[in-house]
mmCIF file of C-alpha atoms in Angstrom:
data_model
loop_
_atom_site.group_PDB
_atom_site.id
_atom_site.type_symbol
_atom_site.label_atom_id
_atom_site.label_comp_id
_atom_site.label_asym_id
_atom_site.label_seq_id
_atom_site.Cartn_x
_atom_site.Cartn_y
_atom_site.Cartn_z
ATOM 1 C CA MET A 19 74.978 92.416 132.972
ATOM 2 C CA ARG A 20 73.183 89.062 132.853
ATOM 3 C CA GLU A 21 76.440 87.154 133.289
ATOM 4 C CA SER A 22 77.326 89.053 136.478
ATOM 5 C CA THR A 23 73.949 88.562 138.155
ATOM 6 C CA ALA A 24 73.191 84.978 137.136
ATOM 7 C CA PRO A 25 75.446 83.246 139.751
ATOM 8 C CA GLY A 26 73.876 85.295 142.531
ATOM 9 C CA LEU A 27 70.385 84.465 141.305
ATOM 10 C CA ARG A 28 71.251 80.769 141.101
ATOM 11 C CA MET A 29 72.593 80.876 144.658
ATOM 12 C CA LYS A 30 69.407 82.550 145.891
ATOM 13 C CA THR A 31 67.291 79.960 144.092
ATOM 14 C CA ARG A 32 69.332 77.100 145.567
ATOM 15 C CA ARG A 33 68.975 78.585 149.061
ATOM 16 C CA ALA A 34 65.210 78.953 148.636
ATOM 17 C CA VAL A 35 64.826 75.345 147.467
ATOM 18 C CA THR A 36 67.090 74.065 150.256
ATOM 19 C CA GLU A 37 65.102 75.889 152.920
ATOM 20 C CA ALA A 38 61.743 74.758 151.505
ATOM 21 C CA LEU A 39 62.917 71.149 151.377
ATOM 22 C CA ALA A 40 64.282 71.360 154.922
ATOM 23 C CA ASP A 41 60.993 72.770 156.191
ATOM 24 C CA THR A 42 59.059 69.924 154.528
ATOM 25 C CA ALA A 43 61.372 67.315 156.074
ATOM 26 C CA LEU A 44 61.332 68.920 159.530
ATOM 27 C CA ASP A 45 57.555 68.959 159.518
ATOM 28 C CA LEU A 46 57.565 65.203 158.827
ATOM 29 C CA PHE A 47 60.248 64.550 161.461
ATOM 30 C CA ASP A 48 58.340 66.604 164.027
ATOM 31 C CA ARG A 49 55.049 64.805 163.427
ATOM 32 C CA ALA A 50 56.196 61.217 162.822
ATOM 33 C CA GLY A 51 59.645 61.001 164.422
ATOM 34 C CA PHE A 52 63.056 61.281 162.785
ATOM 35 C CA ASP A 53 63.743 57.534 162.597
ATOM 36 C CA GLN A 54 60.320 56.768 161.143
ATOM 37 C CA VAL A 55 60.682 59.146 158.182
ATOM 38 C CA THR A 56 62.661 58.015 155.127
ATOM 39 C CA VAL A 57 64.170 60.009 152.298
ATOM 40 C CA ALA A 58 61.454 58.478 150.117
ATOM 41 C CA ASP A 59 58.835 60.010 152.436
ATOM 42 C CA ILE A 60 60.504 63.409 152.206
ATOM 43 C CA VAL A 61 60.745 63.476 148.416
ATOM 44 C CA ALA A 62 57.161 62.278 148.063
ATOM 45 C CA ALA A 63 55.960 65.122 150.280
ATOM 46 C CA ALA A 64 58.162 67.648 148.480
ATOM 47 C CA GLY A 65 57.270 66.394 144.994
ATOM 48 C CA ILE A 66 60.857 65.838 143.890
ATOM 49 C CA SER A 67 63.066 62.857 143.055
ATOM 50 C CA GLN A 68 65.547 61.221 145.429
ATOM 51 C CA ARG A 69 68.290 62.307 143.038
ATOM 52 C CA SER A 70 67.180 65.902 143.478
ATOM 53 C CA PHE A 71 67.129 65.493 147.268
ATOM 54 C CA PHE A 72 70.772 64.431 147.287
ATOM 55 C CA ARG A 73 71.729 67.492 145.287
ATOM 56 C CA TYR A 74 70.861 69.538 148.364
ATOM 57 C CA PHE A 75 71.541 67.208 151.303
ATOM 58 C CA SER A 76 73.882 64.278 151.794
ATOM 59 C CA SER A 77 71.684 62.644 154.456
ATOM 60 C CA LYS A 78 68.603 63.068 156.639
ATOM 61 C CA GLU A 79 70.858 64.394 159.430
ATOM 62 C CA ASP A 80 72.072 67.205 157.182
ATOM 63 C CA VAL A 81 68.455 68.303 156.729
ATOM 64 C CA VAL A 82 68.302 69.041 160.457
ATOM 65 C CA PHE A 83 71.717 70.657 160.820
ATOM 66 C CA GLY A 84 72.747 71.813 157.346
ATOM 67 C CA ASP A 85 74.887 74.939 157.395
ATOM 68 C CA ARG A 86 72.488 77.007 159.478
ATOM 69 C CA ILE A 87 73.899 76.187 162.937
ATOM 70 C CA PRO A 88 76.813 78.559 163.649
ATOM 71 C CA SER A 89 80.327 77.172 163.401
ATOM 72 C CA ALA A 90 82.769 77.382 166.295
ATOM 73 C CA GLU A 91 84.581 80.246 164.566
ATOM 74 C CA GLU A 92 81.345 82.189 164.072
ATOM 75 C CA VAL A 93 80.475 81.841 167.770
ATOM 76 C CA ARG A 94 84.026 82.851 168.699
ATOM 77 C CA GLY A 95 83.763 85.904 166.466
ATOM 78 C CA GLU A 96 80.531 86.941 168.152
ATOM 79 C CA LEU A 97 82.085 86.500 171.609
ATOM 80 C CA LEU A 98 85.054 88.672 170.634
ATOM 81 C CA ARG A 99 82.651 91.462 169.654
ATOM 82 C CA HIS A 100 81.539 91.665 173.276
ATOM 83 C CA LEU A 101 84.657 90.824 175.286
ATOM 84 C CA ASP A 102 86.261 94.266 174.971
ATOM 85 C CA ASP A 103 83.288 95.932 176.647
ATOM 86 C CA LEU A 104 81.924 93.245 178.973
ATOM 87 C CA PRO A 105 83.267 90.804 181.567
ATOM 88 C CA PRO A 106 83.418 87.188 180.328
ATOM 89 C CA TRP A 107 80.084 85.947 181.719
ATOM 90 C CA ASP A 108 78.197 88.963 180.416
ATOM 91 C CA ALA A 109 79.954 88.587 177.038
ATOM 92 C CA LEU A 110 78.824 84.946 176.863
ATOM 93 C CA ARG A 111 75.290 86.012 177.707
ATOM 94 C CA ALA A 112 75.371 88.633 174.943
ATOM 95 C CA THR A 113 76.759 86.067 172.491
ATOM 96 C CA PHE A 114 73.954 83.585 173.100
ATOM 97 C CA ARG A 115 71.402 86.379 173.162
ATOM 98 C CA THR A 116 72.482 87.247 169.606
ATOM 99 C CA ALA A 117 72.049 83.602 168.597
ATOM 100 C CA ALA A 118 68.589 83.572 170.193
ATOM 101 C CA HIS A 119 67.580 86.694 168.289
ATOM 102 C CA GLN A 120 68.593 85.052 165.005
ATOM 103 C CA LEU A 121 66.573 81.919 165.812
ATOM 104 C CA ASP A 122 63.555 84.044 166.755
ATOM 105 C CA ALA A 123 63.636 85.493 163.232
ATOM 106 C CA ASP A 124 62.906 82.022 161.805
ATOM 107 C CA GLN A 125 61.094 80.461 164.718
ATOM 108 C CA GLY A 126 58.919 78.078 162.698
ATOM 109 C CA HIS A 127 61.997 76.292 161.356
ATOM 110 C CA TRP A 128 64.060 76.333 164.527
ATOM 111 C CA LYS A 129 61.312 75.278 166.932
ATOM 112 C CA ARG A 130 60.725 72.169 164.842
ATOM 113 C CA ALA A 131 64.466 71.535 164.549
ATOM 114 C CA ALA A 132 64.936 71.848 168.321
ATOM 115 C CA ARG A 133 62.121 69.396 169.031
ATOM 116 C CA VAL A 134 63.488 66.892 166.509
ATOM 117 C CA ILE A 135 67.012 67.128 167.973
ATOM 118 C CA CYS A 136 65.748 66.815 171.533
ATOM 119 C CA ARG A 137 63.744 63.668 170.796
ATOM 120 C CA ASN A 138 66.447 61.751 168.917
ATOM 121 C CA PRO A 139 69.567 60.497 170.777
ATOM 122 C CA GLY A 140 71.728 60.395 167.650
ATOM 123 C CA LEU A 141 70.891 63.971 166.677
ATOM 124 C CA ARG A 142 71.326 65.078 170.263
ATOM 125 C CA ALA A 143 74.828 63.556 170.282
ATOM 126 C CA ARG A 144 75.719 65.406 167.086
ATOM 127 C CA TYR A 145 74.424 68.650 168.584
ATOM 128 C CA LEU A 146 76.584 68.103 171.680
ATOM 129 C CA GLU A 147 79.600 67.605 169.425
ATOM 130 C CA LYS A 148 79.051 71.164 168.259
ATOM 131 C CA HIS A 149 78.997 72.259 171.903
ATOM 132 C CA LEU A 150 82.427 70.695 172.370
ATOM 133 C CA ALA A 151 83.746 72.533 169.317
ATOM 134 C CA TRP A 152 82.320 75.811 170.603
ATOM 135 C CA THR A 153 83.908 75.227 174.025
ATOM 136 C CA ASP A 154 87.319 74.605 172.462
ATOM 137 C CA ALA A 155 87.034 77.820 170.442
ATOM 138 C CA LEU A 156 85.741 80.018 173.276
ATOM 139 C CA ALA A 157 87.856 78.812 176.201
ATOM 140 C CA PRO A 158 91.170 80.455 175.185
ATOM 141 C CA GLU A 159 89.427 83.822 174.803
ATOM 142 C CA ILE A 160 87.872 83.586 178.268
ATOM 143 C CA VAL A 161 91.127 82.354 179.854
ATOM 144 C CA SER A 162 93.108 85.229 178.355
ATOM 145 C CA ARG A 163 90.799 87.691 180.111
ATOM 146 C CA THR A 164 90.819 85.922 183.483
ATOM 147 C CA THR A 165 93.430 86.802 186.093
ATOM 148 C CA PRO A 166 95.568 85.244 187.276
ATOM 149 C CA GLU A 167 96.025 82.865 184.329
ATOM 150 C CA GLY A 168 96.752 79.201 184.965
ATOM 151 C CA PRO A 169 94.867 75.986 185.776
ATOM 152 C CA GLU A 170 92.289 77.824 187.885
ATOM 153 C CA ALA A 171 91.564 80.259 185.054
ATOM 154 C CA GLU A 172 91.079 77.359 182.625
ATOM 155 C CA LEU A 173 88.736 75.596 185.056
ATOM 156 C CA ARG A 174 86.767 78.793 185.543
ATOM 157 C CA ALA A 175 86.532 79.398 181.783
ATOM 158 C CA HIS A 176 85.271 75.885 181.034
ATOM 159 C CA THR A 177 82.777 76.095 183.893
ATOM 160 C CA MET A 178 81.511 79.417 182.611
ATOM 161 C CA ILE A 179 81.200 78.275 178.984
ATOM 162 C CA ASN A 180 79.476 74.991 179.816
ATOM 163 C CA THR A 181 77.096 76.819 182.148
ATOM 164 C CA ALA A 182 76.282 79.245 179.323
ATOM 165 C CA LEU A 183 75.647 76.352 176.935
ATOM 166 C CA GLY A 184 73.415 74.710 179.526
ATOM 167 C CA CYS A 185 71.459 77.931 179.999
ATOM 168 C CA PHE A 186 71.001 78.280 176.256
ATOM 169 C CA ASP A 187 69.812 74.664 175.960
ATOM 170 C CA VAL A 188 67.281 75.087 178.770
ATOM 171 C CA ALA A 189 65.903 78.193 177.065
ATOM 172 C CA LEU A 190 65.913 76.482 173.649
ATOM 173 C CA MET A 191 64.020 73.402 174.837
ATOM 174 C CA ARG A 192 61.458 75.537 176.653
ATOM 175 C CA TRP A 193 61.048 77.781 173.612
ATOM 176 C CA SER A 194 60.491 74.811 171.304
ATOM 177 C CA ASP A 195 57.472 73.812 173.413
ATOM 178 C CA ASN A 196 54.307 74.882 171.611
ATOM 179 C CA ASP A 197 52.777 76.001 174.908
ATOM 180 C CA THR A 198 55.100 78.978 175.377
ATOM 181 C CA ASP A 199 54.510 82.395 173.848
ATOM 182 C CA HIS A 200 57.878 83.771 174.979
ATOM 183 C CA SER A 201 60.591 84.601 172.469
ATOM 184 C CA LEU A 202 63.841 82.682 172.741
ATOM 185 C CA THR A 203 65.635 85.963 173.395
ATOM 186 C CA ALA A 204 63.426 86.633 176.428
ATOM 187 C CA LEU A 205 63.925 83.093 177.719
ATOM 188 C CA VAL A 206 67.701 83.390 177.344
ATOM 189 C CA ASP A 207 67.571 86.603 179.385
ATOM 190 C CA ASP A 208 65.510 84.860 182.073
ATOM 191 C CA VAL A 209 67.662 81.720 182.325
ATOM 192 C CA PHE A 210 71.008 83.513 182.249
ATOM 193 C CA GLY A 211 69.666 85.824 184.929
ATOM 194 C CA PHE A 212 69.508 82.898 187.351
ATOM 195 C CA VAL A 213 73.308 82.556 187.278
ATOM 196 C CA HIS A 214 75.953 84.907 188.625
ATOM 197 C CA PHE A 215 79.715 84.568 188.303
ATOM 198 C CA PRO A 216 81.594 86.918 190.637
ATOM 199 C CA ARG A 217 84.482 88.721 189.022
ATOM 200 C CA PRO A 218 87.866 87.231 189.990
#
């Protein structure tokens, strides 16, 4: 019995340590600025060695992003859950609403992460790279449900996806502001509600 449960327990312990270390680092990044904080600062605050830090993260950037931001395939999978029942724009809205709900569940972490990303050009560029990957994964699914297919359908799909990403970013940046009491889910609903794509 012990042999079968030990790997799972080790994985849970690793996840707990990773998340605690990330929260310590994000707090430093948020207060002092990403570029001003070193790995030495992080390990001193966390009470661990640099060697231990690099067991969990390969760099400071990985502390911010890690494996907690959805991959392109995960976002695509969520979109496909909605496309059978909803038109493309509404399916995109539902997809990003799901993402918002997940971020609301750990808002302390994600609000700090969003502020850190927004304030640092290098991190912002890496975040936008993920947007490009999401667009590449989502576009074929939107095109296949747009009639008639062809160059106009591709243009419409890319416009729709990039508009959805822009809406999500506006909501995310507003949510990360300490002055707002709104949930990210509510802000996503508000921002997406400003946009309407007529059905082709």
